[in-house]
PDB file of C-alpha atoms in Angstrom:
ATOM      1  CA  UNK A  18     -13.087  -7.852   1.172  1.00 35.00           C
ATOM      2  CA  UNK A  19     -12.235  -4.397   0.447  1.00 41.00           C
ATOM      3  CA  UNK A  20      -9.653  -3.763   3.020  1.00 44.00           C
ATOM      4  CA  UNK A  21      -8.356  -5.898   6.457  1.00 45.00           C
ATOM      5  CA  UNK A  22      -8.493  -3.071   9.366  1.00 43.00           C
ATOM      6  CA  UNK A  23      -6.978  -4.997  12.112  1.00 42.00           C
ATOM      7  CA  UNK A  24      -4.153  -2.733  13.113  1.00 43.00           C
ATOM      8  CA  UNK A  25      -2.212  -2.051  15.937  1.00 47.00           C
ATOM      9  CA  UNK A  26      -0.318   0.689  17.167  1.00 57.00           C
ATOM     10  CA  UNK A  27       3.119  -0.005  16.478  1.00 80.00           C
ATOM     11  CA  UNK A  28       2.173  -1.846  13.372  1.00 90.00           C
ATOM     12  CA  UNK A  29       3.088  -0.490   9.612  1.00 95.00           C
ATOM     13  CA  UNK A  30      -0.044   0.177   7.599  1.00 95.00           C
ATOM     14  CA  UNK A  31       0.135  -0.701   3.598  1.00 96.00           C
ATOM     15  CA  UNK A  32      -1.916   0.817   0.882  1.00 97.00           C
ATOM     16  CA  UNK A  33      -1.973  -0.842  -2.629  1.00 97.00           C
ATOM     17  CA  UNK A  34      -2.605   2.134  -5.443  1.00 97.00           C
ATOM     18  CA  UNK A  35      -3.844   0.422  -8.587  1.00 96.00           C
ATOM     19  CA  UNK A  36      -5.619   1.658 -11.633  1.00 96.00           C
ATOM     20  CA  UNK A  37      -8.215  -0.958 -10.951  1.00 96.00           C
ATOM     21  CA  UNK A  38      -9.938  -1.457  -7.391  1.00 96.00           C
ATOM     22  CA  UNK A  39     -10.630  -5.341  -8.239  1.00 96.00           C
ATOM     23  CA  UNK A  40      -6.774  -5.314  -8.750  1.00 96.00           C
ATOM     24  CA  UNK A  41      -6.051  -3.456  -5.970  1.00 96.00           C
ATOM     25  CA  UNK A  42      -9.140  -5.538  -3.347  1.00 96.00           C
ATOM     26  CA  UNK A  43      -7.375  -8.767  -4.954  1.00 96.00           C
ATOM     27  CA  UNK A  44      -3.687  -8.106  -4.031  1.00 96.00           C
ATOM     28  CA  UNK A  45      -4.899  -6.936  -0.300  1.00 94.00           C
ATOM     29  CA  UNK A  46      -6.876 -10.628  -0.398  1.00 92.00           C
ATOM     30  CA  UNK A  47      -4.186 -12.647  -1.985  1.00 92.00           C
ATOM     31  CA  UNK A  48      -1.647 -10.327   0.621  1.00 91.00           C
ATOM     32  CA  UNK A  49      -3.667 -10.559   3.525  1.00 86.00           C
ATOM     33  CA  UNK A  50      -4.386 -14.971   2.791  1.00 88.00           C
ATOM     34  CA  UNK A  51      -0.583 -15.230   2.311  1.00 85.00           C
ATOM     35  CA  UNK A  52       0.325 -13.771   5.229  1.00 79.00           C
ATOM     36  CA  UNK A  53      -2.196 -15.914   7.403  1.00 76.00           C
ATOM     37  CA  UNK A  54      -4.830 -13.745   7.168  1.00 67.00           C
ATOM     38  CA  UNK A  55      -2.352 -10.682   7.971  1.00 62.00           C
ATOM     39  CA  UNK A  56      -2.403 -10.543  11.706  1.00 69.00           C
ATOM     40  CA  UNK A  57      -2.725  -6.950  12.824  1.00 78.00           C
ATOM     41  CA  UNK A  58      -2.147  -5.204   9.533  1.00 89.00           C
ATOM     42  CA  UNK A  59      -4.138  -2.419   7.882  1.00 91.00           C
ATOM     43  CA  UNK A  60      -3.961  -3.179   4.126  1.00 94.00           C
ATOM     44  CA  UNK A  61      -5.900  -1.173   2.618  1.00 95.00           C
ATOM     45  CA  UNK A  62      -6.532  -0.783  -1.327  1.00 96.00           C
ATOM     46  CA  UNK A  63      -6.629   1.896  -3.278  1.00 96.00           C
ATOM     47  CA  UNK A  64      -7.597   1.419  -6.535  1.00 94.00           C
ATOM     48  CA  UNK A  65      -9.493   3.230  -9.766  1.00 94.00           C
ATOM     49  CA  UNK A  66     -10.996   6.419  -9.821  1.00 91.00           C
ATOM     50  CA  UNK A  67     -14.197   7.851  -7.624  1.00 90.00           C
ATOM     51  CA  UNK A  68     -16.792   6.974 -10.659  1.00 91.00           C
ATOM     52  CA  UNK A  69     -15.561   3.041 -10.151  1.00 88.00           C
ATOM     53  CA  UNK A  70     -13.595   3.352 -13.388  1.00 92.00           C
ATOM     54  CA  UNK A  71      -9.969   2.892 -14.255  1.00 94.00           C
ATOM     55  CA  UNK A  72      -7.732   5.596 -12.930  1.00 93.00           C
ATOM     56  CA  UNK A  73      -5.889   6.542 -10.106  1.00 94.00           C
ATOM     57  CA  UNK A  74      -7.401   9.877  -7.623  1.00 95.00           C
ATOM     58  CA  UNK A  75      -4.987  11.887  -4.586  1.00 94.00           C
ATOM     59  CA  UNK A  76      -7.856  12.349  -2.430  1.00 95.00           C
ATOM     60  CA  UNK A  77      -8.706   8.107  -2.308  1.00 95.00           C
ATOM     61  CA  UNK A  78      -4.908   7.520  -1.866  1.00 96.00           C
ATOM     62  CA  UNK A  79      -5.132   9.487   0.964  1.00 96.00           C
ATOM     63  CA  UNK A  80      -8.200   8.700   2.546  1.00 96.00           C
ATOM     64  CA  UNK A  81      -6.756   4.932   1.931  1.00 96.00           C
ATOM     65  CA  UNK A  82      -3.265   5.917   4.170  1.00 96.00           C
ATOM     66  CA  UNK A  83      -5.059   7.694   6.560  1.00 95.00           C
ATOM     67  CA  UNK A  84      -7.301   4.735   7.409  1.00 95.00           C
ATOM     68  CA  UNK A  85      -3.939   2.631   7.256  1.00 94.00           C
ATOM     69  CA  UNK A  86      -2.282   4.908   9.533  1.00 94.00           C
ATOM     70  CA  UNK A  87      -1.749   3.607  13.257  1.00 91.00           C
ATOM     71  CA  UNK A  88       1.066   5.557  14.117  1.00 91.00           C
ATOM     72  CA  UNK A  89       4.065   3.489  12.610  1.00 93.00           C
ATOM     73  CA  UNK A  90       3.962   4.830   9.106  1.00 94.00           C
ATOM     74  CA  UNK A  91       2.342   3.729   5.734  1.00 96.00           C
ATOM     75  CA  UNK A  92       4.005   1.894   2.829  1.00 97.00           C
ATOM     76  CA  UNK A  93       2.433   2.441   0.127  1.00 97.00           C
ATOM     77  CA  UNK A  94       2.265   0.231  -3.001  1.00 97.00           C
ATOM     78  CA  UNK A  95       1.498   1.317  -6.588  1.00 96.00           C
ATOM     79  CA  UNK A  96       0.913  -0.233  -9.978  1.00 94.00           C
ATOM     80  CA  UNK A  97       2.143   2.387 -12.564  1.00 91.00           C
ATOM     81  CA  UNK A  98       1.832   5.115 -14.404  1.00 90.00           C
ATOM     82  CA  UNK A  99      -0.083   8.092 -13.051  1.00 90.00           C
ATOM     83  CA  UNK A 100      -0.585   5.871 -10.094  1.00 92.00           C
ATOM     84  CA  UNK A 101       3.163   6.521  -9.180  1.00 94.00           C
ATOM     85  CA  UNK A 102       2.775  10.581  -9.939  1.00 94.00           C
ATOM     86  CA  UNK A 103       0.179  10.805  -8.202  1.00 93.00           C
ATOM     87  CA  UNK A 104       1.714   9.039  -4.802  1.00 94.00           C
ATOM     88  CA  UNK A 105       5.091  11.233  -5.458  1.00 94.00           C
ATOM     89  CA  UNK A 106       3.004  14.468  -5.594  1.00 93.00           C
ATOM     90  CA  UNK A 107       0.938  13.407  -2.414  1.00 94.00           C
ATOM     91  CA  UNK A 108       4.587  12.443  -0.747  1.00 93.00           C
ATOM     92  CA  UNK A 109       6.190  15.799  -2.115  1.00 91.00           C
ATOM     93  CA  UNK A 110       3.190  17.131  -0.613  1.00 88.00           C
ATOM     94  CA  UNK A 111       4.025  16.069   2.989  1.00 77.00           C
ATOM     95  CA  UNK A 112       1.740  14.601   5.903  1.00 65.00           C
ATOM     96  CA  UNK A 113      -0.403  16.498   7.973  1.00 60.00           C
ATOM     97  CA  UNK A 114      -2.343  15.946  10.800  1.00 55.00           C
ATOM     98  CA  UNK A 115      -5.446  17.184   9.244  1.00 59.00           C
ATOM     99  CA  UNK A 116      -8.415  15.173   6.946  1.00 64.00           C
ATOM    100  CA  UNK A 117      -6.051  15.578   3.858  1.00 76.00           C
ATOM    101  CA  UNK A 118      -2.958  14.627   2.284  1.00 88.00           C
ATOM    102  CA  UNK A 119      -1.238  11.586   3.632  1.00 93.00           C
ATOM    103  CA  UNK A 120      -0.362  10.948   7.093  1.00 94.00           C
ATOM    104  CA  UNK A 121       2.836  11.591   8.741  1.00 92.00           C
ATOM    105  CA  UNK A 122       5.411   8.754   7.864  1.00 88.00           C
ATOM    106  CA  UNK A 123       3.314   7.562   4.824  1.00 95.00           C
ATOM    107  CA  UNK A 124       6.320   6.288   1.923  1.00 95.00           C
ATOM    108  CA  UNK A 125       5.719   5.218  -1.408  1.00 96.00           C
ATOM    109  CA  UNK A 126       7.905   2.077  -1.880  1.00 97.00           C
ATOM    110  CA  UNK A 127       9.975   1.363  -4.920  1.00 95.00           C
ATOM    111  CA  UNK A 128       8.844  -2.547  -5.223  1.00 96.00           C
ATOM    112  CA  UNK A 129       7.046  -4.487  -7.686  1.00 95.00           C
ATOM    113  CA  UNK A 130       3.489  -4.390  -7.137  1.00 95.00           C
ATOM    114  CA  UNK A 131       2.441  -8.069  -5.967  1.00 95.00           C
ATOM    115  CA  UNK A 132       5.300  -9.390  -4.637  1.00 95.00           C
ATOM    116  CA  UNK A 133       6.068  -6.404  -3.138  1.00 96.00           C
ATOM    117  CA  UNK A 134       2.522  -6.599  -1.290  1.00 96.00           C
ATOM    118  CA  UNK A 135       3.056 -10.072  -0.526  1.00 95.00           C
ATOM    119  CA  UNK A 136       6.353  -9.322   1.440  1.00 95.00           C
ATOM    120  CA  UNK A 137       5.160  -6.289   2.893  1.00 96.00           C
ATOM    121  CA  UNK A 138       2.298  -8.096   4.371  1.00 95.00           C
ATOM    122  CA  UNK A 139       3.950 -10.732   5.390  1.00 93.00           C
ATOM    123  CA  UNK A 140       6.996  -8.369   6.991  1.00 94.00           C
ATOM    124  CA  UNK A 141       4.524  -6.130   9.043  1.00 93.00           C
ATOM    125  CA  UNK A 142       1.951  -9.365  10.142  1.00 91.00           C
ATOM    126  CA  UNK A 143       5.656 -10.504  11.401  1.00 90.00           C
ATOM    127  CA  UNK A 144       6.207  -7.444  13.599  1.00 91.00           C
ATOM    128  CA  UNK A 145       8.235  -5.539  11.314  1.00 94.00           C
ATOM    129  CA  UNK A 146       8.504  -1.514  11.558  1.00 95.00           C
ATOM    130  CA  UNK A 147       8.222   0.530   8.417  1.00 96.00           C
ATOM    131  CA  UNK A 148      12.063   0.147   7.412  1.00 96.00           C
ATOM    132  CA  UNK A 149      11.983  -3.463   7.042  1.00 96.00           C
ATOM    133  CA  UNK A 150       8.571  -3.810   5.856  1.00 96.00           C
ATOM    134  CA  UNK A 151       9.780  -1.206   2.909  1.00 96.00           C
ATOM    135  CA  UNK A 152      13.104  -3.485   2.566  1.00 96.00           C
ATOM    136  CA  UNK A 153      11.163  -6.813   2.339  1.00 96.00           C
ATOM    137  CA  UNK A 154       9.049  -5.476  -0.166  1.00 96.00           C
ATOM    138  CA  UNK A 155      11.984  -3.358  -2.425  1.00 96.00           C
ATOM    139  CA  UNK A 156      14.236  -7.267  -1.669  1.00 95.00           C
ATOM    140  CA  UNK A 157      11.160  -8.734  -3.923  1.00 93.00           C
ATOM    141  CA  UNK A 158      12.502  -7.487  -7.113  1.00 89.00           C
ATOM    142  CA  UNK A 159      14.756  -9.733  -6.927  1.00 89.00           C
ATOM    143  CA  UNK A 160      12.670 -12.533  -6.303  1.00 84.00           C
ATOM    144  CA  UNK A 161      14.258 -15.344  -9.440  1.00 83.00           C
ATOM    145  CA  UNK A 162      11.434 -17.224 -11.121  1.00 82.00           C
ATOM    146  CA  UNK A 163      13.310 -19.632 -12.916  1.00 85.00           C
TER     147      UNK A 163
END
């Protein structure tokens, strides 16, 4: 599965930015199962660069939140690295309403990668709008393991 697109209107959309598009296709699957299959959520991944290799590249970030957009914002999700440059240029960029950039209401979130996708998956699938699906996933830093 390389992306769920069962969104709503009214429904968050969530991109995962990795370096590696197995990672990032994983996390949306592991997300997405987790979440009972995800309901009406668009998670899309984002991961590697245009060749298939490792890497991160604006113009697949965007393309990812713009099919992740229904209206109600985007969380997106990224590993590290240039992954999170690259998402804080796009967001410094703005949203437009054109084919480029990221969509209007598109926010990178400041949340550990997996956990963070879990929660936001599991938020938005639970009819959460984009502020508590970004506070469920940011709240997963503190999830204790021990």
């Amino acid at each position: 599965m390389s992306e769920t697109d069962l969104g709503r209107a009214g429904t968050p959309g969530i991109v995962l930015v990795s370096h590696s598009r197995e990672v990032a296709e994983s996390v949306a699957r592991l997300a997405g199962a987790l979440a009972g299959g995800a309901g009406d959520v668009r998670v899309v991944p984002a991961g590697g660069d245009p060749a298939g290799g490792v890497g991160t590249d604006a113009e697949l970030i965007a393309a990812a939140a713009r099919r992740a957009d229904s209206g109600a914002g985007v969380a997106i999700l990224v590993d590290l690295g240039s992954a999170v440059l690259t998402v804080r240029a796009l967001v410094a960029e703005g949203g437009d309403d054109g084919d480029e950039g990221l969509p209007p209401g598109a926010r990178m979130l400041d949340a550990p990668f997996l956990e963070g996708a879990v929660a936001a998956v599991v938020a938005a699938a639970g009819g959460a709008d984009l502020e508590g699906v970004a506070g469920a996933a940011e709240e997963a830093r503190d999830y204790r393991k021990r």
